[in-house]
Amino acid sequence: QVRLVESGGGLVQPGGSLRLSCAASGSRFSANVMGWYRQAPGAQRELVASVSTGGSTNYADSLKGRFTISRDNATNTVYLQMNSLKPKNTAVYYCYTLLSKIYWGQGTQVTVSS
């Protein structure tokens, strides 16, 4: 059974940085795509960033230049480096991996507040 374990969320001041990690296990195959979505209170879940096995990346337009996604194929781990955080980046961040279907992590809370 595929399992995703996220870590790295928390409380940070505006302008600060956080690094999220998500380790996938339980699959014989490397996921074609791994990435992150987020969901703010009262809002729909939206794509943050994704990265393919070959390293191709995709970002939400509003996050380009501040967020960086990367992955370690050897360990099936995906990372999200978030810099210059703003209060509007507050949300639950969900890791996902695409195999024969999409699998989701449990979510990690990111709160940007002074």
XYZ file of N, CA and C in Angstrom:
342
model
N 0.845 -1.184 0.000
C 0.000 0.000 0.000
C 0.885 1.238 0.000
N 0.545 2.164 -0.881
C 1.343 3.391 -0.994
C 1.061 4.296 0.199
N 2.121 4.845 0.742
C 1.997 5.731 1.894
C 2.881 6.938 1.676
N 2.333 8.115 2.003
C 3.077 9.366 1.896
C 3.170 9.987 3.279
N 4.371 10.319 3.705
C 4.589 10.922 5.016
C 5.218 12.292 4.825
N 4.506 13.314 5.262
C 4.956 14.692 5.102
C 5.567 15.201 6.399
N 6.442 16.169 6.258
C 7.022 16.827 7.418
C 7.493 18.216 7.002
N 7.729 19.053 8.002
C 8.327 20.350 7.744
C 7.400 21.543 7.873
N 6.122 21.322 8.087
C 5.220 22.455 8.247
C 5.397 23.122 9.599
N 4.675 24.233 9.789
C 4.761 24.922 11.056
C 4.395 26.379 10.934
N 4.764 27.137 11.958
C 4.495 28.560 12.021
C 5.754 29.332 11.650
N 5.612 30.284 10.751
C 6.746 31.091 10.334
C 6.282 32.526 10.164
N 7.185 33.469 10.391
C 6.854 34.878 10.224
C 6.869 35.257 8.746
N 6.137 36.286 8.377
C 6.200 36.762 6.987
C 7.636 37.053 6.578
N 7.980 36.635 5.373
C 9.338 36.778 4.875
C 10.241 35.604 5.182
N 9.769 34.692 6.019
C 10.570 33.539 6.396
C 10.494 32.410 5.386
N 11.143 31.309 5.725
C 11.231 30.154 4.836
C 10.864 28.877 5.579
N 10.364 27.932 4.818
C 10.112 26.587 5.315
C 10.459 25.601 4.211
N 10.812 24.404 4.615
C 11.059 23.329 3.655
C 10.196 22.134 4.027
N 9.337 21.759 3.106
C 8.479 20.596 3.301
C 9.126 19.377 2.647
N 8.931 18.235 3.287
C 9.412 16.967 2.735
C 8.261 15.974 2.688
N 8.323 15.074 1.731
C 7.302 14.038 1.614
C 7.973 12.774 1.095
N 7.936 11.737 1.906
C 8.544 10.463 1.538
C 7.462 9.468 1.173
N 7.588 8.876 -0.013
C 6.623 7.884 -0.485
C 7.191 6.485 -0.310
N 6.341 5.577 0.108
C 6.759 4.189 0.270
C 5.630 3.271 -0.141
N 5.969 1.997 -0.335
C 4.944 0.999 -0.613
C 4.711 0.712 -2.073
N 5.465 1.344 -2.952
C 5.286 1.098 -4.384
C 6.555 0.482 -4.957
N 6.371 -0.429 -5.876
C 7.527 -1.027 -6.538
C 8.112 -0.099 -7.577
N 7.352 0.912 -7.959
C 7.770 1.771 -9.052
C 7.939 3.196 -8.571
N 8.834 3.921 -9.206
C 8.964 5.342 -8.926
C 7.780 6.070 -9.532
N 7.244 6.988 -8.798
C 6.105 7.756 -9.283
C 6.502 8.609 -10.472
N 5.636 8.634 -11.481
C 5.892 9.475 -12.645
C 5.929 10.948 -12.257
N 4.989 11.345 -11.432
C 4.904 12.740 -11.001
C 4.696 12.766 -9.488
N 5.387 13.684 -8.842
C 5.159 13.969 -7.422
C 4.996 15.467 -7.278
N 4.296 15.880 -6.250
C 4.126 17.313 -6.095
C 3.337 17.688 -4.871
N 2.894 18.944 -4.885
C 2.184 19.518 -3.744
C 0.962 20.301 -4.209
N -0.103 20.136 -3.474
C -1.271 20.995 -3.545
C -1.407 21.689 -2.190
N -2.248 22.691 -2.144
C -2.556 23.322 -0.871
C -4.027 23.707 -0.836
N -4.524 23.828 0.386
C -5.912 24.236 0.571
C -5.996 25.195 1.745
N -6.377 26.424 1.437
C -6.586 27.438 2.464
C -8.023 27.339 2.983
N -8.282 27.862 4.167
C -9.644 27.810 4.710
C -10.658 28.443 3.767
N -11.724 27.719 3.477
C -12.769 28.246 2.622
C -12.447 28.259 1.147
N -11.311 27.702 0.763
C -10.899 27.721 -0.642
C -10.770 26.303 -1.180
N -10.711 26.207 -2.503
C -10.503 24.902 -3.127
C -9.031 24.517 -3.075
N -8.800 23.232 -3.163
C -7.418 22.750 -3.230
C -6.816 23.194 -4.565
N -5.594 23.697 -4.534
C -4.955 24.200 -5.749
C -3.537 23.663 -5.865
N -3.096 23.527 -7.096
C -1.749 23.030 -7.350
C -0.708 24.059 -6.928
N 0.309 23.588 -6.229
C 1.450 24.436 -5.873
C 2.579 24.189 -6.870
N 3.003 22.935 -6.965
C 4.102 22.590 -7.858
C 4.147 21.091 -8.062
N 4.738 20.674 -9.170
C 4.926 19.256 -9.428
C 6.273 19.048 -10.106
N 6.766 17.816 -10.022
C 8.045 17.478 -10.645
C 7.965 16.048 -11.155
N 8.463 15.854 -12.368
C 8.448 14.529 -12.973
C 9.701 13.751 -12.591
N 9.699 12.481 -12.945
C 10.869 11.647 -12.695
C 12.104 12.226 -13.368
N 11.910 12.806 -14.532
C 13.028 13.376 -15.268
C 13.438 14.769 -14.810
N 12.690 15.331 -13.846
C 13.077 16.627 -13.302
C 12.327 17.819 -13.869
N 11.378 17.572 -14.766
C 10.587 18.691 -15.286
C 9.657 19.199 -14.199
N 9.598 20.514 -14.070
C 8.819 21.113 -12.993
C 7.686 21.982 -13.531
N 6.693 22.141 -12.693
C 5.549 22.986 -13.015
C 5.142 23.709 -11.742
N 4.884 25.015 -11.845
C 4.533 25.815 -10.679
C 3.265 26.618 -10.927
N 2.564 26.909 -9.848
C 1.509 27.908 -9.920
C 2.177 29.243 -10.238
N 1.570 29.998 -11.123
C 2.190 31.244 -11.595
C 2.542 32.181 -10.439
N 1.691 32.246 -9.447
C 1.896 33.203 -8.359
C 3.053 32.822 -7.445
N 3.559 31.594 -7.577
C 4.601 31.108 -6.673
C 5.972 31.003 -7.342
N 6.011 31.200 -8.642
C 7.296 31.104 -9.342
C 8.295 32.102 -8.784
N 9.514 31.624 -8.566
C 10.566 32.474 -8.050
C 10.718 32.434 -6.539
N 9.655 32.013 -5.836
C 9.737 31.927 -4.378
C 9.723 30.490 -3.883
N 9.054 29.614 -4.602
C 8.955 28.203 -4.218
C 9.785 27.370 -5.193
N 10.461 26.368 -4.660
C 11.249 25.458 -5.488
C 10.943 24.024 -5.110
N 10.583 23.231 -6.105
C 10.305 21.815 -5.869
C 11.466 20.986 -6.378
N 11.762 19.912 -5.677
C 12.811 18.992 -6.098
C 12.453 17.591 -5.615
N 13.135 16.604 -6.144
C 12.850 15.237 -5.707
C 14.107 14.399 -5.735
N 14.098 13.387 -4.909
C 15.165 12.398 -4.870
C 14.547 11.084 -5.319
N 14.833 10.680 -6.540
C 14.216 9.473 -7.081
C 14.669 8.212 -6.347
N 15.867 8.247 -5.808
C 16.385 7.069 -5.111
C 15.580 6.760 -3.851
N 15.066 7.795 -3.225
C 14.313 7.607 -1.985
C 12.825 7.932 -2.137
N 12.397 8.253 -3.350
C 10.997 8.632 -3.601
C 10.543 9.736 -2.656
N 11.371 10.749 -2.530
C 11.077 11.885 -1.659
C 10.992 13.151 -2.488
N 9.984 13.948 -2.204
C 9.830 15.233 -2.872
C 9.916 16.338 -1.820
N 10.524 17.448 -2.207
C 10.754 18.575 -1.312
C 10.112 19.826 -1.892
N 9.722 20.724 -0.998
C 9.220 22.029 -1.425
C 9.895 23.084 -0.562
N 10.788 23.833 -1.159
C 11.439 24.947 -0.480
C 10.601 26.190 -0.701
N 10.158 26.808 0.381
C 9.285 27.969 0.298
C 9.995 29.154 0.938
N 10.258 30.170 0.133
C 10.955 31.365 0.602
C 10.044 32.580 0.518
N 10.419 33.624 1.246
C 9.661 34.885 1.238
C 8.180 34.625 1.450
N 7.873 33.865 2.461
C 6.484 33.465 2.705
C 5.626 34.654 3.093
N 4.362 34.578 2.672
C 3.395 35.632 2.936
C 2.202 35.050 3.703
N 1.473 35.875 4.424
C 0.295 35.363 5.143
C -0.674 34.615 4.239
N -0.801 35.052 2.976
C -1.735 34.374 2.080
C -1.253 32.992 1.659
N -0.034 32.632 2.004
C 0.454 31.273 1.746
C 0.011 30.294 2.838
N -0.664 30.810 3.864
C -1.165 29.946 4.922
C -2.173 28.955 4.358
N -1.935 27.665 4.631
C -2.801 26.614 4.102
C -2.328 25.270 4.641
N -3.135 24.260 4.382
C -2.668 22.889 4.573
C -2.057 22.445 3.253
N -0.837 21.980 3.298
C -0.120 21.558 2.104
C -0.142 20.026 2.026
N -0.592 19.539 0.874
C -0.737 18.106 0.667
C 0.249 17.631 -0.394
N 0.980 16.611 -0.046
C 1.848 15.946 -1.005
C 1.022 14.942 -1.804
N 1.393 14.728 -3.063
C 0.732 13.689 -3.836
C 1.745 12.986 -4.729
N 1.391 11.780 -5.119
C 2.202 11.041 -6.056
C 1.280 10.359 -7.052
N 1.684 10.359 -8.297
C 0.866 9.785 -9.361
C 1.484 8.477 -9.829
N 0.800 7.396 -9.547
C 1.195 6.075 -10.029
C 0.088 5.622 -10.969
N -0.587 4.541 -10.666
C -1.744 4.159 -11.464
C -2.922 5.063 -11.130
N -2.843 5.705 -9.993
C -3.818 6.709 -9.560
C -3.093 7.686 -8.655
N -3.809 8.711 -8.220
C -3.204 9.702 -7.334
C -3.332 9.239 -5.885
N -2.225 9.350 -5.172
C -2.210 9.090 -3.739
C -1.872 10.395 -3.029
N -2.505 10.586 -1.865
C -2.340 11.839 -1.118
C -1.713 11.581 0.239
N -0.928 12.559 0.700
C -0.470 12.566 2.072
C -1.563 13.105 2.979
N -1.267 13.127 4.270
C -2.272 13.543 5.248
C -2.365 15.055 5.364
N -1.398 15.761 4.813
C -1.399 17.216 4.885
C -0.558 17.730 6.041
N 0.072 18.863 5.820
C 0.852 19.514 6.862
C 0.496 20.999 6.870
N 0.256 21.525 8.048
C -0.192 22.917 8.183
C 0.995 23.872 8.065
N 0.828 24.867 7.238
C 1.784 25.969 7.127
C 1.043 27.244 7.492
N 1.535 27.930 8.505
C 0.919 29.176 8.964
C 1.959 30.282 8.904
N 1.634 31.333 8.166
C 2.529 32.480 8.033
C 1.874 33.645 8.755
N 2.463 34.017 9.869
C 1.859 35.044 10.705
C 2.908 35.661 11.618
N 2.715 36.936 11.921
C 3.604 37.592 12.866
C 3.027 37.535 14.268
